[in-house]
PDB file of C-alpha atoms in Angstrom:
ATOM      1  CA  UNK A   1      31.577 -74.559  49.955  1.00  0.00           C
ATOM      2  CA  UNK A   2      28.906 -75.382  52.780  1.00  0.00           C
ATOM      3  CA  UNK A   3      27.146 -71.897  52.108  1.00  0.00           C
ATOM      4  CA  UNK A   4      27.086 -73.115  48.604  1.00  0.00           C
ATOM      5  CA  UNK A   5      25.865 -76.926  49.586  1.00  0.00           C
ATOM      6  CA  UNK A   6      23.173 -75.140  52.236  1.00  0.00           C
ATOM      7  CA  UNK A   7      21.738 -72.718  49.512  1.00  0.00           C
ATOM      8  CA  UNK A   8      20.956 -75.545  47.135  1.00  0.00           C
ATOM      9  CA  UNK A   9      19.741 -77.626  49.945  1.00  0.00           C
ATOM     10  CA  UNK A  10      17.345 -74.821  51.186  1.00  0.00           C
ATOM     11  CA  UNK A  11      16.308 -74.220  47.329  1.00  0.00           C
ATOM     12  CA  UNK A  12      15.466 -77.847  46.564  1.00  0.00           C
ATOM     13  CA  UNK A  13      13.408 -78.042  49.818  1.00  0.00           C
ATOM     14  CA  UNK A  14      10.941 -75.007  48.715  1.00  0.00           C
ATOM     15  CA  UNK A  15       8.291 -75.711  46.534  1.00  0.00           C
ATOM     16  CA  UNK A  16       8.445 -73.485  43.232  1.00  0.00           C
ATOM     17  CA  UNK A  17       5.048 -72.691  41.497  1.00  0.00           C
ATOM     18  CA  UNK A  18       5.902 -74.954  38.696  1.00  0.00           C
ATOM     19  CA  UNK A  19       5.124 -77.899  40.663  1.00  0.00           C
ATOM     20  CA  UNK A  20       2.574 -77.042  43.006  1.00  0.00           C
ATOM     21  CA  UNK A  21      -1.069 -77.371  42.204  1.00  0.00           C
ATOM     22  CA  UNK A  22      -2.658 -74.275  41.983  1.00  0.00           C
ATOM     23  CA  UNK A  23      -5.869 -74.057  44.597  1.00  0.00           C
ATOM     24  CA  UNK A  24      -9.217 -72.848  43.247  1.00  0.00           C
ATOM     25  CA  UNK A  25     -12.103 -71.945  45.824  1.00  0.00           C
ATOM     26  CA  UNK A  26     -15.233 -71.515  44.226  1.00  0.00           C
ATOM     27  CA  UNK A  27     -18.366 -70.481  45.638  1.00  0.00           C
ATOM     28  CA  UNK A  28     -21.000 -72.501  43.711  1.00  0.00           C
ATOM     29  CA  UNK A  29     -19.881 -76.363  42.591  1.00  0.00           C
ATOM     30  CA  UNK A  30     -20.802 -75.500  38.953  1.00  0.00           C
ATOM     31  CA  UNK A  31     -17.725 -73.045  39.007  1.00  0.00           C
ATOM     32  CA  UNK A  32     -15.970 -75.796  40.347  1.00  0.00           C
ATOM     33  CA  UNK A  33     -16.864 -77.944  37.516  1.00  0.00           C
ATOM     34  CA  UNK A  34     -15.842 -75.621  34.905  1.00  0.00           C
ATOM     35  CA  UNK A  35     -12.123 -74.921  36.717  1.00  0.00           C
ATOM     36  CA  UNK A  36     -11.591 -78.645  37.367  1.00  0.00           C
ATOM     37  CA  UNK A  37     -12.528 -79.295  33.688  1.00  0.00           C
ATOM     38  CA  UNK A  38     -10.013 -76.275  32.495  1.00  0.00           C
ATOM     39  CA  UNK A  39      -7.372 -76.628  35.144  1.00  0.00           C
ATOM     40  CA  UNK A  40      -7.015 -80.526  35.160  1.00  0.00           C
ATOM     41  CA  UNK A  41      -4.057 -81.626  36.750  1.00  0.00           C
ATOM     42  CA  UNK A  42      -2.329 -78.344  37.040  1.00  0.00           C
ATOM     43  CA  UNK A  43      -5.438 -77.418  39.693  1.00  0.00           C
ATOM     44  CA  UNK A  44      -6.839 -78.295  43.286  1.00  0.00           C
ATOM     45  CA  UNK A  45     -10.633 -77.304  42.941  1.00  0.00           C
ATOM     46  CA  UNK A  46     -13.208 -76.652  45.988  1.00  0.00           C
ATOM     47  CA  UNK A  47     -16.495 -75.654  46.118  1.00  0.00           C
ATOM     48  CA  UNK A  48     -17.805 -73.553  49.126  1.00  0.00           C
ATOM     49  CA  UNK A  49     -21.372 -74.936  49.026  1.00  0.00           C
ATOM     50  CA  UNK A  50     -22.972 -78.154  47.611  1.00  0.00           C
ATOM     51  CA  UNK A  51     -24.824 -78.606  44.561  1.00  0.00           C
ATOM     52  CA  UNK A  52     -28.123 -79.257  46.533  1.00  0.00           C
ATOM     53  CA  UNK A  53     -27.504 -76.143  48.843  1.00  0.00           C
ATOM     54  CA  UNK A  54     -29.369 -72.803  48.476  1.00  0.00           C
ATOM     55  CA  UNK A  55     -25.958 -70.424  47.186  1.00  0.00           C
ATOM     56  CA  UNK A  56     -27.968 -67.669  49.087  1.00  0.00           C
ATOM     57  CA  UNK A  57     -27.859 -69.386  52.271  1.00  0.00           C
ATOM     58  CA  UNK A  58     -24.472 -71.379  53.250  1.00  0.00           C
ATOM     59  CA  UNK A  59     -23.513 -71.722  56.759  1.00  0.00           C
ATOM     60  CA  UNK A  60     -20.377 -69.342  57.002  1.00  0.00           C
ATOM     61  CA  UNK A  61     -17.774 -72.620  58.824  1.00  0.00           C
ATOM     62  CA  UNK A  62     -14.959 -72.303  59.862  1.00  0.00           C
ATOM     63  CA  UNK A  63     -13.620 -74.970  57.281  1.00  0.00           C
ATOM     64  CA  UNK A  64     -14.951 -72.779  54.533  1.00  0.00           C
ATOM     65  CA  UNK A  65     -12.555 -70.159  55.773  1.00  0.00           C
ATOM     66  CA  UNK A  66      -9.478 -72.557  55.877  1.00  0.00           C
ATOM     67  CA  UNK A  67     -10.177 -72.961  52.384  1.00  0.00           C
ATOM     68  CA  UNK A  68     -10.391 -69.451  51.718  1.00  0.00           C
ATOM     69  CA  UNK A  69      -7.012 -68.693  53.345  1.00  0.00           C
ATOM     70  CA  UNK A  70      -5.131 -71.616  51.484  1.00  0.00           C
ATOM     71  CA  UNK A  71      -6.848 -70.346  47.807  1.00  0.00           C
ATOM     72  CA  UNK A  72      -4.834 -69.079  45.206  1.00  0.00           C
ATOM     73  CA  UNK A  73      -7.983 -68.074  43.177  1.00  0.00           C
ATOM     74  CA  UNK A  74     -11.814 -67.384  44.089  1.00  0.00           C
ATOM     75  CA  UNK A  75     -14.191 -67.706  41.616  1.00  0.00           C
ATOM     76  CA  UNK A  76     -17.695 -66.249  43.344  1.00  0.00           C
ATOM     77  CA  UNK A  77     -20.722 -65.290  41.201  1.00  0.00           C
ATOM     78  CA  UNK A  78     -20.939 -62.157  42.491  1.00  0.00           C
ATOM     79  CA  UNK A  79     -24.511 -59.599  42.104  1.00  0.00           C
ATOM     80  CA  UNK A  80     -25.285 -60.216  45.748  1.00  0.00           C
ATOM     81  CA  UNK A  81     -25.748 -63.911  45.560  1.00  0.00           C
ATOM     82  CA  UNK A  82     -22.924 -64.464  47.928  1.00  0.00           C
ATOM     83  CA  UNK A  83     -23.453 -61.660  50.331  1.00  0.00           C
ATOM     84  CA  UNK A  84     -25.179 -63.134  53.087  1.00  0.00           C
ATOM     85  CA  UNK A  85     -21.929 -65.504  53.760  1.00  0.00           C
ATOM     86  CA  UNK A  86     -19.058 -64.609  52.099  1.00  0.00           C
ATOM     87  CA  UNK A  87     -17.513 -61.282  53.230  1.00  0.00           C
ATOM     88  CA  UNK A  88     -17.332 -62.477  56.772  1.00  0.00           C
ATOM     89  CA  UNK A  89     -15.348 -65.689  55.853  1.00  0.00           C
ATOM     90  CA  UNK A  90     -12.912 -63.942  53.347  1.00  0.00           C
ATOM     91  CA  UNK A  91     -12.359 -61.231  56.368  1.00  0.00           C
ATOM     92  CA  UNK A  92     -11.834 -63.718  58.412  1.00  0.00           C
ATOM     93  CA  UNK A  93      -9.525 -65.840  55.788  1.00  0.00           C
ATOM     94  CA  UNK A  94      -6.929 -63.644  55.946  1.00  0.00           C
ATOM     95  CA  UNK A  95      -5.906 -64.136  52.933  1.00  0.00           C
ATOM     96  CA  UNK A  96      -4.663 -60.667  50.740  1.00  0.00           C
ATOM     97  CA  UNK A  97      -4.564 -62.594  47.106  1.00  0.00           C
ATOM     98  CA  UNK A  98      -8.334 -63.241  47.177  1.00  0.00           C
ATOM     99  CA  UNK A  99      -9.904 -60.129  48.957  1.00  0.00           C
ATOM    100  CA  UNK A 100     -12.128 -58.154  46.870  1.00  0.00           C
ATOM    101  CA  UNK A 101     -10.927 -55.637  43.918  1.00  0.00           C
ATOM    102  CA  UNK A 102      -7.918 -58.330  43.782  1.00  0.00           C
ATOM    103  CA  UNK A 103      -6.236 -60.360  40.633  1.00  0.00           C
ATOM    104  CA  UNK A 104      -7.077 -63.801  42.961  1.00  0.00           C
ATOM    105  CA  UNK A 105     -11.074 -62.772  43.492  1.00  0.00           C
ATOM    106  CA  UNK A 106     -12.637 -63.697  40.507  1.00  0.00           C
ATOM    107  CA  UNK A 107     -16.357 -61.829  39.860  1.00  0.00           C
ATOM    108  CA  UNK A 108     -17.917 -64.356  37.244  1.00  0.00           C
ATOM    109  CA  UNK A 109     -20.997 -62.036  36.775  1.00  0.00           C
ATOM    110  CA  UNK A 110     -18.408 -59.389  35.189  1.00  0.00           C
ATOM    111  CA  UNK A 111     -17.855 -61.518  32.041  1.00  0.00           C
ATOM    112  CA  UNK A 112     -21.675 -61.680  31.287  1.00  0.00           C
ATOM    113  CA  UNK A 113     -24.674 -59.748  29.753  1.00  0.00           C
ATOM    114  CA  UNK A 114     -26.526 -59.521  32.668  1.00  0.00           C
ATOM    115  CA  UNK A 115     -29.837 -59.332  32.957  1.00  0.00           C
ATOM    116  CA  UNK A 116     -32.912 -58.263  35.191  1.00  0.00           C
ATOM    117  CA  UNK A 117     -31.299 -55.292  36.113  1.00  0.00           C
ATOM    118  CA  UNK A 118     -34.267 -53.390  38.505  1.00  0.00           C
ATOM    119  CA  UNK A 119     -34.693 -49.455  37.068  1.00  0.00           C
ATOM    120  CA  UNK A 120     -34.731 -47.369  39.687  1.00  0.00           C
ATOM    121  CA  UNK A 121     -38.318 -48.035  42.271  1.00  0.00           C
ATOM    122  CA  UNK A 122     -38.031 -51.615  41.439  1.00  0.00           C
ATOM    123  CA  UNK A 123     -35.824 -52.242  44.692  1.00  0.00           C
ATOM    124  CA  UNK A 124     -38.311 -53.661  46.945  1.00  0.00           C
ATOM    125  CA  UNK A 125     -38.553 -56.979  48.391  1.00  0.00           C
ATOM    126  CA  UNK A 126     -42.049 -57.262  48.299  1.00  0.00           C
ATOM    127  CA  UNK A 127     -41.108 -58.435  44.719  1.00  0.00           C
ATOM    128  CA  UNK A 128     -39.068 -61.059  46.157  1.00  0.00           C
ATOM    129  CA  UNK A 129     -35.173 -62.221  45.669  1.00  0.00           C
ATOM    130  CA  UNK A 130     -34.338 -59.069  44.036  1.00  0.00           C
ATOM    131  CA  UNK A 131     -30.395 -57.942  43.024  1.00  0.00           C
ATOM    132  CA  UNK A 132     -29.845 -54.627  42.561  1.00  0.00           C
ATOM    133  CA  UNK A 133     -26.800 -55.347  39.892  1.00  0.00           C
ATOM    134  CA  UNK A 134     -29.252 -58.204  37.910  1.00  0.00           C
ATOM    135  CA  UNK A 135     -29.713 -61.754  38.118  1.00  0.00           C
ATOM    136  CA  UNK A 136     -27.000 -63.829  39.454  1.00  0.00           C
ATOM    137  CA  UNK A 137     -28.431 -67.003  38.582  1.00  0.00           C
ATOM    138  CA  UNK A 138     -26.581 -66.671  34.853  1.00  0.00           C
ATOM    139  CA  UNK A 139     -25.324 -69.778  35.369  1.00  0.00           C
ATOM    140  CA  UNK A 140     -28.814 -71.716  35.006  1.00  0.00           C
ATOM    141  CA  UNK A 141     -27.609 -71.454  31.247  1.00  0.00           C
ATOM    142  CA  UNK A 142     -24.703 -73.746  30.160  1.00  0.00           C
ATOM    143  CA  UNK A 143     -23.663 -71.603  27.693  1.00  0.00           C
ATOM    144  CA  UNK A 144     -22.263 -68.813  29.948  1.00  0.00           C
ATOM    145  CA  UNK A 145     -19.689 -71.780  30.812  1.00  0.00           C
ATOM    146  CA  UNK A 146     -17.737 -70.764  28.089  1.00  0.00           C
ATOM    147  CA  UNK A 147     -17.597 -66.914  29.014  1.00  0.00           C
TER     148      UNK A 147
END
């Protein structure tokens, strides 16, 4: 009888996912938008850098990477735009579920028709903020939102 009064004690004291928000990092606050407006209640939503921030340039914190290690889901833009900052805060998140190449790391730039994609010679940065995969910047239209 007390292993059976323990085990229900020990299950109502552990969250289940049912009830616990789930917690979306996003690199860029648009992103953030977007999940908050999707997610609504059922979501805890933060963005890595601020609207008025540069997303090629944020200041790799170590608060960004306590977020990163408490995420359930990151949503990043990907095509370079993140590359200066990111990979040495999700190393140093420790956190398996969001790593690259996993279900929690999110790639928006995989759900859209990129372009400016450089042909081959075009790779130089004499011709200024240049991404090799095409323009990460897709967001600058509202409609990819929807994608």
């Amino acid at each position: 009888m007390k292993t059976l009064a323990l085990l229900i004690l020990v299950l109502a004291a552990t969250p289940t996912s049912a009830w616990a928000k789930i917690k979306v990092v996003t690199t860029l606050e648009n992103f953030a938008d977007i999940a908050r407006n999707v997610g609504g209640d059922e979501v805890n939503v933060v963005a890595l850098s601020k609207p008025n921030q540069d997303p090629h340039f944020v200041d790799a914190k170590p608060d960004l990477m306590l977020q990163l290690n408490r995420a359930d889901l990151l949503i990043r833009a990907g095509l370079g735009l993140e590359d200066g900052w990111l990979p040495p805060l999700l190393l140093g998140a420790r956190n398996g579920k969001i790593q690259s190449g996993q279900p929690g790391n999110l790639d928006a730039s995989t759900l859209m028709a990129l372009k400016e994609i450089p042909k081959a010679g075009e790779l130089d940065r004499s011709r200024g903020d240049v991404h090799p995969g095409g323009n990460p910047h897709f967001m600058l239209d509202p409609n990819n939102g929807l994608k």
